[in-house]
PDB file of C-alpha atoms in Angstrom:
ATOM      1  CA  GLN A   4     117.201  19.115 -39.076  1.00  0.00           C
ATOM      2  CA  VAL A   5     117.197  19.236 -35.293  1.00  0.00           C
ATOM      3  CA  GLN A   6     114.000  18.533 -33.260  1.00  0.00           C
ATOM      4  CA  LEU A   7     113.588  20.660 -30.071  1.00  0.00           C
ATOM      5  CA  VAL A   8     111.240  19.931 -27.240  1.00  0.00           C
ATOM      6  CA  GLU A   9     110.602  22.359 -24.456  1.00  0.00           C
ATOM      7  CA  SER A  10     109.193  21.638 -20.979  1.00  0.00           C
ATOM      8  CA  GLY A  11     109.033  23.091 -17.580  1.00  0.00           C
ATOM      9  CA  GLY A  12     106.776  25.879 -18.204  1.00  0.00           C
ATOM     10  CA  GLY A  13     103.927  26.806 -15.934  1.00  0.00           C
ATOM     11  CA  LEU A  14     102.215  28.965 -13.603  1.00  0.00           C
ATOM     12  CA  VAL A  15     104.334  30.734 -11.026  1.00  0.00           C
ATOM     13  CA  GLN A  16     103.717  33.798  -8.563  1.00  0.00           C
ATOM     14  CA  PRO A  17     105.849  36.752  -8.825  1.00  0.00           C
ATOM     15  CA  GLY A  18     109.246  36.246  -7.394  1.00  0.00           C
ATOM     16  CA  GLY A  19     108.895  32.630  -8.014  1.00  0.00           C
ATOM     17  CA  SER A  20     111.149  30.474 -10.095  1.00  0.00           C
ATOM     18  CA  LEU A  21     110.937  27.963 -13.073  1.00  0.00           C
ATOM     19  CA  ARG A  22     113.388  25.812 -14.811  1.00  0.00           C
ATOM     20  CA  LEU A  23     112.945  25.402 -18.509  1.00  0.00           C
ATOM     21  CA  SER A  24     114.412  22.373 -20.348  1.00  0.00           C
ATOM     22  CA  CYS A  25     115.051  21.816 -24.065  1.00  0.00           C
ATOM     23  CA  ALA A  26     115.902  18.481 -25.533  1.00  0.00           C
ATOM     24  CA  ALA A  27     117.509  18.336 -28.847  1.00  0.00           C
ATOM     25  CA  SER A  28     117.726  15.531 -31.278  1.00  0.00           C
ATOM     26  CA  THR A  29     120.766  16.265 -33.087  1.00  0.00           C
ATOM     27  CA  THR A  30     124.135  14.100 -32.918  1.00  0.00           C
ATOM     28  CA  ILE A  31     126.224  17.417 -33.172  1.00  0.00           C
ATOM     29  CA  PHE A  32     124.569  19.270 -30.390  1.00  0.00           C
ATOM     30  CA  SER A  33     127.761  20.610 -29.127  1.00  0.00           C
ATOM     31  CA  ILE A  34     128.585  22.642 -32.026  1.00  0.00           C
ATOM     32  CA  TYR A  35     125.123  24.574 -32.035  1.00  0.00           C
ATOM     33  CA  THR A  36     124.414  27.911 -30.750  1.00  0.00           C
ATOM     34  CA  MET A  37     121.420  27.358 -28.562  1.00  0.00           C
ATOM     35  CA  GLY A  38     118.902  30.132 -27.402  1.00  0.00           C
ATOM     36  CA  TRP A  39     115.859  30.867 -25.606  1.00  0.00           C
ATOM     37  CA  TYR A  40     113.289  33.157 -27.164  1.00  0.00           C
ATOM     38  CA  ARG A  41     109.979  34.323 -25.878  1.00  0.00           C
ATOM     39  CA  GLN A  42     106.825  35.861 -27.311  1.00  0.00           C
ATOM     40  CA  ALA A  43     104.308  37.562 -25.258  1.00  0.00           C
ATOM     41  CA  PRO A  44     100.681  38.342 -26.355  1.00  0.00           C
ATOM     42  CA  GLY A  45     100.679  41.136 -28.984  1.00  0.00           C
ATOM     43  CA  LYS A  46     104.505  41.246 -28.852  1.00  0.00           C
ATOM     44  CA  GLN A  47     107.150  40.347 -31.202  1.00  0.00           C
ATOM     45  CA  ARG A  48     109.357  37.351 -30.392  1.00  0.00           C
ATOM     46  CA  GLU A  49     112.508  38.429 -28.548  1.00  0.00           C
ATOM     47  CA  LEU A  50     115.746  36.937 -27.656  1.00  0.00           C
ATOM     48  CA  VAL A  51     116.034  36.129 -23.929  1.00  0.00           C
ATOM     49  CA  VAL A  52     119.534  34.318 -23.960  1.00  0.00           C
ATOM     50  CA  SER A  53     121.691  32.498 -26.231  1.00  0.00           C
ATOM     51  CA  VAL A  54     124.813  30.253 -25.631  1.00  0.00           C
ATOM     52  CA  THR A  55     127.373  29.342 -28.024  1.00  0.00           C
ATOM     53  CA  SER A  56     129.366  26.282 -28.517  1.00  0.00           C
ATOM     54  CA  GLY A  57     132.103  27.773 -26.496  1.00  0.00           C
ATOM     55  CA  GLY A  58     129.991  28.906 -23.740  1.00  0.00           C
ATOM     56  CA  SER A  59     129.689  32.419 -24.583  1.00  0.00           C
ATOM     57  CA  THR A  60     126.332  33.875 -23.391  1.00  0.00           C
ATOM     58  CA  ASN A  61     124.213  36.888 -24.552  1.00  0.00           C
ATOM     59  CA  TYR A  62     121.383  37.871 -22.247  1.00  0.00           C
ATOM     60  CA  ALA A  63     118.606  40.333 -22.810  1.00  0.00           C
ATOM     61  CA  ASP A  64     118.916  43.336 -20.560  1.00  0.00           C
ATOM     62  CA  SER A  65     115.583  42.481 -18.890  1.00  0.00           C
ATOM     63  CA  VAL A  66     116.634  39.273 -17.666  1.00  0.00           C
ATOM     64  CA  LYS A  67     120.256  39.770 -16.635  1.00  0.00           C
ATOM     65  CA  GLY A  68     120.948  38.695 -13.174  1.00  0.00           C
ATOM     66  CA  ARG A  69     117.623  36.683 -13.105  1.00  0.00           C
ATOM     67  CA  PHE A  70     117.878  34.078 -15.602  1.00  0.00           C
ATOM     68  CA  THR A  71     120.772  31.644 -16.320  1.00  0.00           C
ATOM     69  CA  ILE A  72     121.271  29.596 -19.507  1.00  0.00           C
ATOM     70  CA  SER A  73     123.175  26.317 -19.270  1.00  0.00           C
ATOM     71  CA  ARG A  74     123.825  23.282 -21.478  1.00  0.00           C
ATOM     72  CA  ASP A  75     124.725  19.905 -21.072  1.00  0.00           C
ATOM     73  CA  ASN A  76     126.236  18.608 -24.221  1.00  0.00           C
ATOM     74  CA  ALA A  77     126.376  14.984 -23.025  1.00  0.00           C
ATOM     75  CA  LYS A  78     122.553  14.901 -22.709  1.00  0.00           C
ATOM     76  CA  ASN A  79     121.734  17.197 -25.550  1.00  0.00           C
ATOM     77  CA  MET A  80     120.042  19.541 -23.247  1.00  0.00           C
ATOM     78  CA  VAL A  81     119.710  23.284 -22.609  1.00  0.00           C
ATOM     79  CA  TYR A  82     118.123  24.737 -19.709  1.00  0.00           C
ATOM     80  CA  LEU A  83     116.931  28.104 -18.664  1.00  0.00           C
ATOM     81  CA  GLN A  84     116.742  28.702 -14.856  1.00  0.00           C
ATOM     82  CA  MET A  85     114.462  31.711 -14.313  1.00  0.00           C
ATOM     83  CA  ASN A  86     114.505  33.420 -10.773  1.00  0.00           C
ATOM     84  CA  SER A  87     112.700  36.412  -9.605  1.00  0.00           C
ATOM     85  CA  LEU A  88     110.052  36.156 -12.088  1.00  0.00           C
ATOM     86  CA  ARG A  89     107.747  39.009 -13.000  1.00  0.00           C
ATOM     87  CA  PRO A  90     104.536  39.369 -14.685  1.00  0.00           C
ATOM     88  CA  GLU A  91     106.200  40.876 -17.625  1.00  0.00           C
ATOM     89  CA  ASP A  92     107.945  37.721 -18.007  1.00  0.00           C
ATOM     90  CA  THR A  93     104.932  35.867 -19.091  1.00  0.00           C
ATOM     91  CA  ALA A  94     105.232  34.518 -22.662  1.00  0.00           C
ATOM     92  CA  VAL A  95     105.541  31.527 -24.538  1.00  0.00           C
ATOM     93  CA  TYR A  96     109.221  30.343 -24.428  1.00  0.00           C
ATOM     94  CA  TYR A  97     110.901  28.748 -27.225  1.00  0.00           C
ATOM     95  CA  CYS A  98     114.227  26.968 -27.742  1.00  0.00           C
ATOM     96  CA  SER A  99     116.236  27.471 -30.704  1.00  0.00           C
ATOM     97  CA  ALA A 100     119.241  25.924 -32.381  1.00  0.00           C
ATOM     98  CA  ARG A 101     121.688  27.408 -34.944  1.00  0.00           C
ATOM     99  CA  ARG A 102     124.424  25.798 -36.739  1.00  0.00           C
ATOM    100  CA  PRO A 103     127.920  27.680 -36.986  1.00  0.00           C
ATOM    101  CA  ALA A 104     127.984  29.971 -40.000  1.00  0.00           C
ATOM    102  CA  SER A 105     124.183  29.397 -40.546  1.00  0.00           C
ATOM    103  CA  ALA A 106     121.475  32.086 -39.972  1.00  0.00           C
ATOM    104  CA  TYR A 107     118.852  29.184 -39.959  1.00  0.00           C
ATOM    105  CA  LYS A 108     117.255  28.473 -36.651  1.00  0.00           C
ATOM    106  CA  SER A 109     115.254  25.390 -35.644  1.00  0.00           C
ATOM    107  CA  TRP A 110     112.372  26.047 -33.227  1.00  0.00           C
ATOM    108  CA  GLY A 111     110.866  24.011 -30.612  1.00  0.00           C
ATOM    109  CA  GLN A 112     107.130  24.206 -30.276  1.00  0.00           C
ATOM    110  CA  GLY A 113     107.145  26.420 -27.037  1.00  0.00           C
ATOM    111  CA  THR A 114     106.208  26.303 -23.349  1.00  0.00           C
ATOM    112  CA  GLN A 115     103.955  28.816 -21.697  1.00  0.00           C
ATOM    113  CA  VAL A 116     105.274  30.654 -18.768  1.00  0.00           C
ATOM    114  CA  THR A 117     102.683  32.615 -16.742  1.00  0.00           C
ATOM    115  CA  VAL A 118     103.755  34.833 -13.820  1.00  0.00           C
ATOM    116  CA  SER A 119     100.702  35.908 -11.965  1.00  0.00           C
ATOM    117  CA  SER A 120      99.399  36.361  -8.443  1.00  0.00           C
TER     118      SER A 120
END
């Protein structure tokens, strides 16, 4: 079991930026595929971006060029830099972790991101 704790959410104006952080408890953080998902009101949870242990990334089309995922294996941290935020980015953002060869994901509690003028 890996514990995940997100932070960094908040209220930001359109065009602004936020940086989300996710702290993981596992001692084998480096082997996990990490991801950021989001769930807007009335919508399904969707993948924002993931990053594998090898650094391969997969971004949703809606955030390409605006969001950047990064990980610091020495600190057991994963980050989501969000730039040029839009109102449609408003959602609860969740950190996820998945072991290799496993379909099971651990989830954080989520952090609210609200983009509004």
